[in-house]
Short mmCIF file of C-alpha atoms in Angstrom, two decimals:
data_model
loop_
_atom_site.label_atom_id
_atom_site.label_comp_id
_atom_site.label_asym_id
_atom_site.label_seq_id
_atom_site.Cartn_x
_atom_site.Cartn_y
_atom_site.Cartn_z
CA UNK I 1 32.89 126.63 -70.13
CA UNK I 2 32.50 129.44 -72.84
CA UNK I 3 31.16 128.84 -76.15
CA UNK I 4 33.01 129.65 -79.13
CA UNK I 5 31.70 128.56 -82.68
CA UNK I 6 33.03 128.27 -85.95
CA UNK I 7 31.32 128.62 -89.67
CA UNK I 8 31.14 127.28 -91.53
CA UNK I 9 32.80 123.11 -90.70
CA UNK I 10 33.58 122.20 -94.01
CA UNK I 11 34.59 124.19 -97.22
CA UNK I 12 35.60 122.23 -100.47
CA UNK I 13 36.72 124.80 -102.78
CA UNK I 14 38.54 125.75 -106.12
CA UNK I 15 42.16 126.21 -106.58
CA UNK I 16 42.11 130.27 -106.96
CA UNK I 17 39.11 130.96 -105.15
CA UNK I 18 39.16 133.15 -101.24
CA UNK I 19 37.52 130.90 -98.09
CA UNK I 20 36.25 133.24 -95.23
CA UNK I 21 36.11 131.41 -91.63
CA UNK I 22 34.18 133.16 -88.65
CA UNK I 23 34.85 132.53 -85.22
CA UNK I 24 32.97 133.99 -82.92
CA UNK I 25 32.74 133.70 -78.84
CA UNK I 26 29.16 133.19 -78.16
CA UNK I 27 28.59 134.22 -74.29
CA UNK I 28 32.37 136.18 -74.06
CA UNK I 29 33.51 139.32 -75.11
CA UNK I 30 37.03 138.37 -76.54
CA UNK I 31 39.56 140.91 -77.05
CA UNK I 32 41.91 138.37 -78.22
CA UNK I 33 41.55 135.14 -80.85
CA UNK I 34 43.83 133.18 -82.20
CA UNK I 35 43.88 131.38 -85.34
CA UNK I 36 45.74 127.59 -85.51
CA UNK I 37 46.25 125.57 -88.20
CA UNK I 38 46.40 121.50 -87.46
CA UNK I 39 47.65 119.12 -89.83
CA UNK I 40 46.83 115.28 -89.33
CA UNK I 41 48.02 113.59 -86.74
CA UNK I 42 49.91 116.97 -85.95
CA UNK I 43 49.78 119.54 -82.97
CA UNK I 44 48.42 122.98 -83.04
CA UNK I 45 50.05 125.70 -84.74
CA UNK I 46 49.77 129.00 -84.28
CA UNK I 47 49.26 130.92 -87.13
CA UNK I 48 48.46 134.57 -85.99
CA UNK I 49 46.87 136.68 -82.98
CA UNK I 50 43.95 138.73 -83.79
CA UNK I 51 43.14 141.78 -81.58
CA UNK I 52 40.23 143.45 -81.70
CA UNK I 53 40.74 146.89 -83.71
CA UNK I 54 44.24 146.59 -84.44
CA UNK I 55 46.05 144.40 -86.56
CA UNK I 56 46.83 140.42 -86.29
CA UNK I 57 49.98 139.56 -85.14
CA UNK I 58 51.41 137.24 -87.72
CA UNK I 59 53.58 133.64 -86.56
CA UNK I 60 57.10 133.60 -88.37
CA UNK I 61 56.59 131.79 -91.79
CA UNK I 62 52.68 132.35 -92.29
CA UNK I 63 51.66 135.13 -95.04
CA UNK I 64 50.08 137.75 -93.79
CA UNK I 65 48.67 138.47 -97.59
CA UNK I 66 47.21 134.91 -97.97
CA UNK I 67 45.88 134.93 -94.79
CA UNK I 68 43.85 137.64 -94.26
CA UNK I 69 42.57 138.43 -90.18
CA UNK I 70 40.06 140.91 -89.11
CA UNK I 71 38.91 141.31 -86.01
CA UNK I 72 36.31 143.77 -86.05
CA UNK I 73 34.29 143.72 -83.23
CA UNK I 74 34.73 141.72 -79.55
CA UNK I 75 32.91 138.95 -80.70
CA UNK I 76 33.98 138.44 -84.14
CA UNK I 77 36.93 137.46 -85.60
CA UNK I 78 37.73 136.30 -89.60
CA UNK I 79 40.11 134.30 -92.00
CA UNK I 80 40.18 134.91 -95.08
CA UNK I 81 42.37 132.24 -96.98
CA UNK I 82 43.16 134.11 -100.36
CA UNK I 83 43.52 132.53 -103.97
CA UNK I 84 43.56 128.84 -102.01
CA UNK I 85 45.61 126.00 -103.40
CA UNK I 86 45.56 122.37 -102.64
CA UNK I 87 48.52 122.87 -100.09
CA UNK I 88 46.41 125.31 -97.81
CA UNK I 89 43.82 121.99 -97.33
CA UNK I 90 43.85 122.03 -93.42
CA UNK I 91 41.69 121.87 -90.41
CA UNK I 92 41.98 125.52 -89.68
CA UNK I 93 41.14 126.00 -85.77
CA UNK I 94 39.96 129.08 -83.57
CA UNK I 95 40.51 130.05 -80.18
CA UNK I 96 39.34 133.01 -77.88
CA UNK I 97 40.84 134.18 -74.77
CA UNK I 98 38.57 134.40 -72.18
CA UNK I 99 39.77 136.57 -69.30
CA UNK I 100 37.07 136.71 -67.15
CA UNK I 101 37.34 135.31 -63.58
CA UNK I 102 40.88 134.39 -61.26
CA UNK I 103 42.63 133.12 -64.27
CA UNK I 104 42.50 133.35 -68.41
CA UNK I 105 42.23 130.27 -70.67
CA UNK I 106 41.31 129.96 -74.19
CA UNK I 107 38.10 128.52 -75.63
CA UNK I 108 38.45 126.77 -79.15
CA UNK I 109 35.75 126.58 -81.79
CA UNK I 110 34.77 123.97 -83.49
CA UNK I 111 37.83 123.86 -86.51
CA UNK I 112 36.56 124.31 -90.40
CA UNK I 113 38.12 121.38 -92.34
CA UNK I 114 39.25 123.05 -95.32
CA UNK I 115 39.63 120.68 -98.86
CA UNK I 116 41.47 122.63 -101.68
CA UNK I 117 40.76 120.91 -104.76
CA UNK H 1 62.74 129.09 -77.50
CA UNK H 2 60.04 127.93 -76.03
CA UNK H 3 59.20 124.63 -75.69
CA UNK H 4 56.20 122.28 -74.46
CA UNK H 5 57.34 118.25 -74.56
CA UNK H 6 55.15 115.96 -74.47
CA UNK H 7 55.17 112.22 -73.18
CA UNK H 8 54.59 109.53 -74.54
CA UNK H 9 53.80 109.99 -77.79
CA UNK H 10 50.84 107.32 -77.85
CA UNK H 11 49.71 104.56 -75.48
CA UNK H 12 47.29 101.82 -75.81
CA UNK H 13 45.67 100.57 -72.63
CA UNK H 14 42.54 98.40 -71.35
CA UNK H 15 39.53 100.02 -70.12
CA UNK H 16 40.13 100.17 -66.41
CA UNK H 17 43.81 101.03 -66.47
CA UNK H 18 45.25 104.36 -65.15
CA UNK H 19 47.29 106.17 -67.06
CA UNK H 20 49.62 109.12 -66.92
CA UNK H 21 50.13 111.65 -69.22
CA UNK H 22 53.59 113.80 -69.11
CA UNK H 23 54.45 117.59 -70.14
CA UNK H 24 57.45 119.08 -69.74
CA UNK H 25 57.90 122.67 -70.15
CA UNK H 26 59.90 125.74 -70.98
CA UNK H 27 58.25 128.79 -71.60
CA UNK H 28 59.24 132.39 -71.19
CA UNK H 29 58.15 134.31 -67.64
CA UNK H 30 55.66 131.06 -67.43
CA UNK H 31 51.83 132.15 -66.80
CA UNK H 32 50.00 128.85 -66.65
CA UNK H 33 49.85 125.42 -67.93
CA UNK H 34 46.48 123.78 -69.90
CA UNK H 35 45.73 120.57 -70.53
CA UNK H 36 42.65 119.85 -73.44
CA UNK H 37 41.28 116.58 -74.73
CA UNK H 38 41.30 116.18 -79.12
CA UNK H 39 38.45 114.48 -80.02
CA UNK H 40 37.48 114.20 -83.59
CA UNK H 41 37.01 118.06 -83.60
CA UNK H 42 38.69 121.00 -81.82
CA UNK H 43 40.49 120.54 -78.48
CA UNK H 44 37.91 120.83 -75.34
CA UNK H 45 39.42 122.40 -72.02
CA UNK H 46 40.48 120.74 -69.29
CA UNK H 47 42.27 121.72 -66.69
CA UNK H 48 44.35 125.07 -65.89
CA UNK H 49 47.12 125.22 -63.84
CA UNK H 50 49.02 128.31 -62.03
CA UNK H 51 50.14 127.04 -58.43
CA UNK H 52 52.79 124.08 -57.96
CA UNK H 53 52.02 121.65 -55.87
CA UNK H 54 48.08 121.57 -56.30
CA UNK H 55 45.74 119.36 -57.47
CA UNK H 56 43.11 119.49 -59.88
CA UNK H 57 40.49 117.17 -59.93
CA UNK H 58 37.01 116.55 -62.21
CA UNK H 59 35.98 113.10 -61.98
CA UNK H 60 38.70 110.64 -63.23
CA UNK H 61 41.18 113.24 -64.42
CA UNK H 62 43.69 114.68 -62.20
CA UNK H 63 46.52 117.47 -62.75
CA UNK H 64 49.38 118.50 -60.55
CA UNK H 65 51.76 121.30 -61.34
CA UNK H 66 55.10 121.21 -60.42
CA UNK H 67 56.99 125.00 -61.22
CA UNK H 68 60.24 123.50 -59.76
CA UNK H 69 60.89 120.85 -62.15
CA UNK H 70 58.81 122.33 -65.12
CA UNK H 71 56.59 119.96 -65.36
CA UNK H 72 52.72 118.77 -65.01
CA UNK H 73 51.10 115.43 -65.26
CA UNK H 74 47.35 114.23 -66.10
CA UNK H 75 45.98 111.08 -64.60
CA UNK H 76 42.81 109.29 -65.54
CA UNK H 77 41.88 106.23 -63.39
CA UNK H 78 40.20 103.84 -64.40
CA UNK H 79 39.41 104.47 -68.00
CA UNK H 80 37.20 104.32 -70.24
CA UNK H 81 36.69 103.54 -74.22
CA UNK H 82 35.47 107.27 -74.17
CA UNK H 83 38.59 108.83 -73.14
CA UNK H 84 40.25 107.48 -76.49
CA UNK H 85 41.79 110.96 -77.66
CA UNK H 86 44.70 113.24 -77.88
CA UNK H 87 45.49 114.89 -74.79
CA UNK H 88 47.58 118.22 -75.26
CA UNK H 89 49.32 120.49 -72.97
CA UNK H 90 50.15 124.31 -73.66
CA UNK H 91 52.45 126.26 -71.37
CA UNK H 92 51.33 130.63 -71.59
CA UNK H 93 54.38 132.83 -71.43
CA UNK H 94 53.86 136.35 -70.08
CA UNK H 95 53.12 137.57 -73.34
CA UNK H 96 49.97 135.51 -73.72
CA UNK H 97 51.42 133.08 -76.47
CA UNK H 98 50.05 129.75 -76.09
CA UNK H 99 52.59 127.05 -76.93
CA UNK H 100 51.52 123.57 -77.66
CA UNK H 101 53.10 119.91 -77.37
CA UNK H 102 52.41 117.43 -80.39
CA UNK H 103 50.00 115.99 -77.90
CA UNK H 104 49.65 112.63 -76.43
CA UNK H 105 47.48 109.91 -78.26
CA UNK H 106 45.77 107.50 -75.88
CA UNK H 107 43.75 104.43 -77.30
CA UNK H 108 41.49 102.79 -74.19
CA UNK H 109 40.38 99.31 -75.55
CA UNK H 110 37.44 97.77 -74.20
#
């Protein structure tokens, strides 16, 4: 399968302070990634759809002012969680669509547990 | 609205047991259906699914497709304490959007 990585896996930050999360698709050229957000014991949810040189496409009920997407080349996508607070502590999740071959799927990184202190 | 249900919610079983795993779905101009296995970490990629009525097979898991009823189910013979995890489905509408269940827990005792 493809590889998809995530950096960093853990961030323990300030109250106030901006996280940036990279995904990147290691052996795929992804126009698409998506960004999830998984609380314990909870499914995925999708938070927005990041398309390489155009804007992310934003899930009903996420802030597209806290959290920031850029997707600026067809390996690299970002999050940028802005002036974080203890309620944005998640496992934050990536995916990229990999369209190569008969069918499409969607590769996930590795998550970055995020702890808001 | 779109919806992926997932069933059951958690089962415990001994190591040898087979188990199935349910998803029912209802998604928009319906693409494909994906099953992944949760680990401690991000899901991993199991199977994907566009035709009813075939099988998918890679070792002890199984997957079968059925575009009539809207639904697929995931098998694993004869388990193992290694496939302890949380087994998710996502149905893709024609736009893309990937749409998850809450996932399936499975605890394999030894």
């Amino acid at each position: 399968g493809a590889v998809v990585s995530q950096h960093p896996s853990w961030v323990i930050c300030k109250s106030g302070t901006s996280v940036k999360i990279e995904c990147r698709s290691l052996d795929f050229q992804a126009t698409t990634m998506f960004w999830y957000r998984q609380f314990p014991k909870q499914s995925l949810m999708l938070m927005a759809t990041s398309n390489e040189g155009s804007k992310a496409t934003y899930e009903q009920g996420v802030e597209k002012d806290k959290f920031l997407i850029n997707h600026a080349s067809l390996t690299l996508s970002t999050l940028t969680v802005t002036s974080a607070h203890p309620e944005d502590s998640s496992f934050y999740i990536c995916s990229a669509r990999d369209v190569r071959g008969a069918g499409e799927t969607q590769y996930f990184g590795p998550g970055t547990r995020l702890l808001v202190l | 609205e779109d919806k992926v249900v997932q069933s059951p919610l958690s089962l415990v079983v001994h190591e040898g047991d087979t188990v199935t795993l349910n998803c029912s779905y209802e998604v928009t101009n319906f693409r494909s259906l994906l099953w992944y296995k949760q680990e401690k970490k991000a899901p991993t990629f199991l199977f994907m699914l566009t035709s009813s009525g075939i099988e998918k097979k890679s070792g002890r898991l199984s997957s079968i497709l059925d575009n009539k009823e809207l639904f697929s189910i995931l098998n694993i013979t004869a388990t193992q304490t290694g496939d302890s995890a949380v087994y998710l489905c996502a149905g893709v509408s024609g736009t893309y959007k990937y749409i998850f269940g809450t996932g399936t827990r499975l605890k394999v005792l030894a």
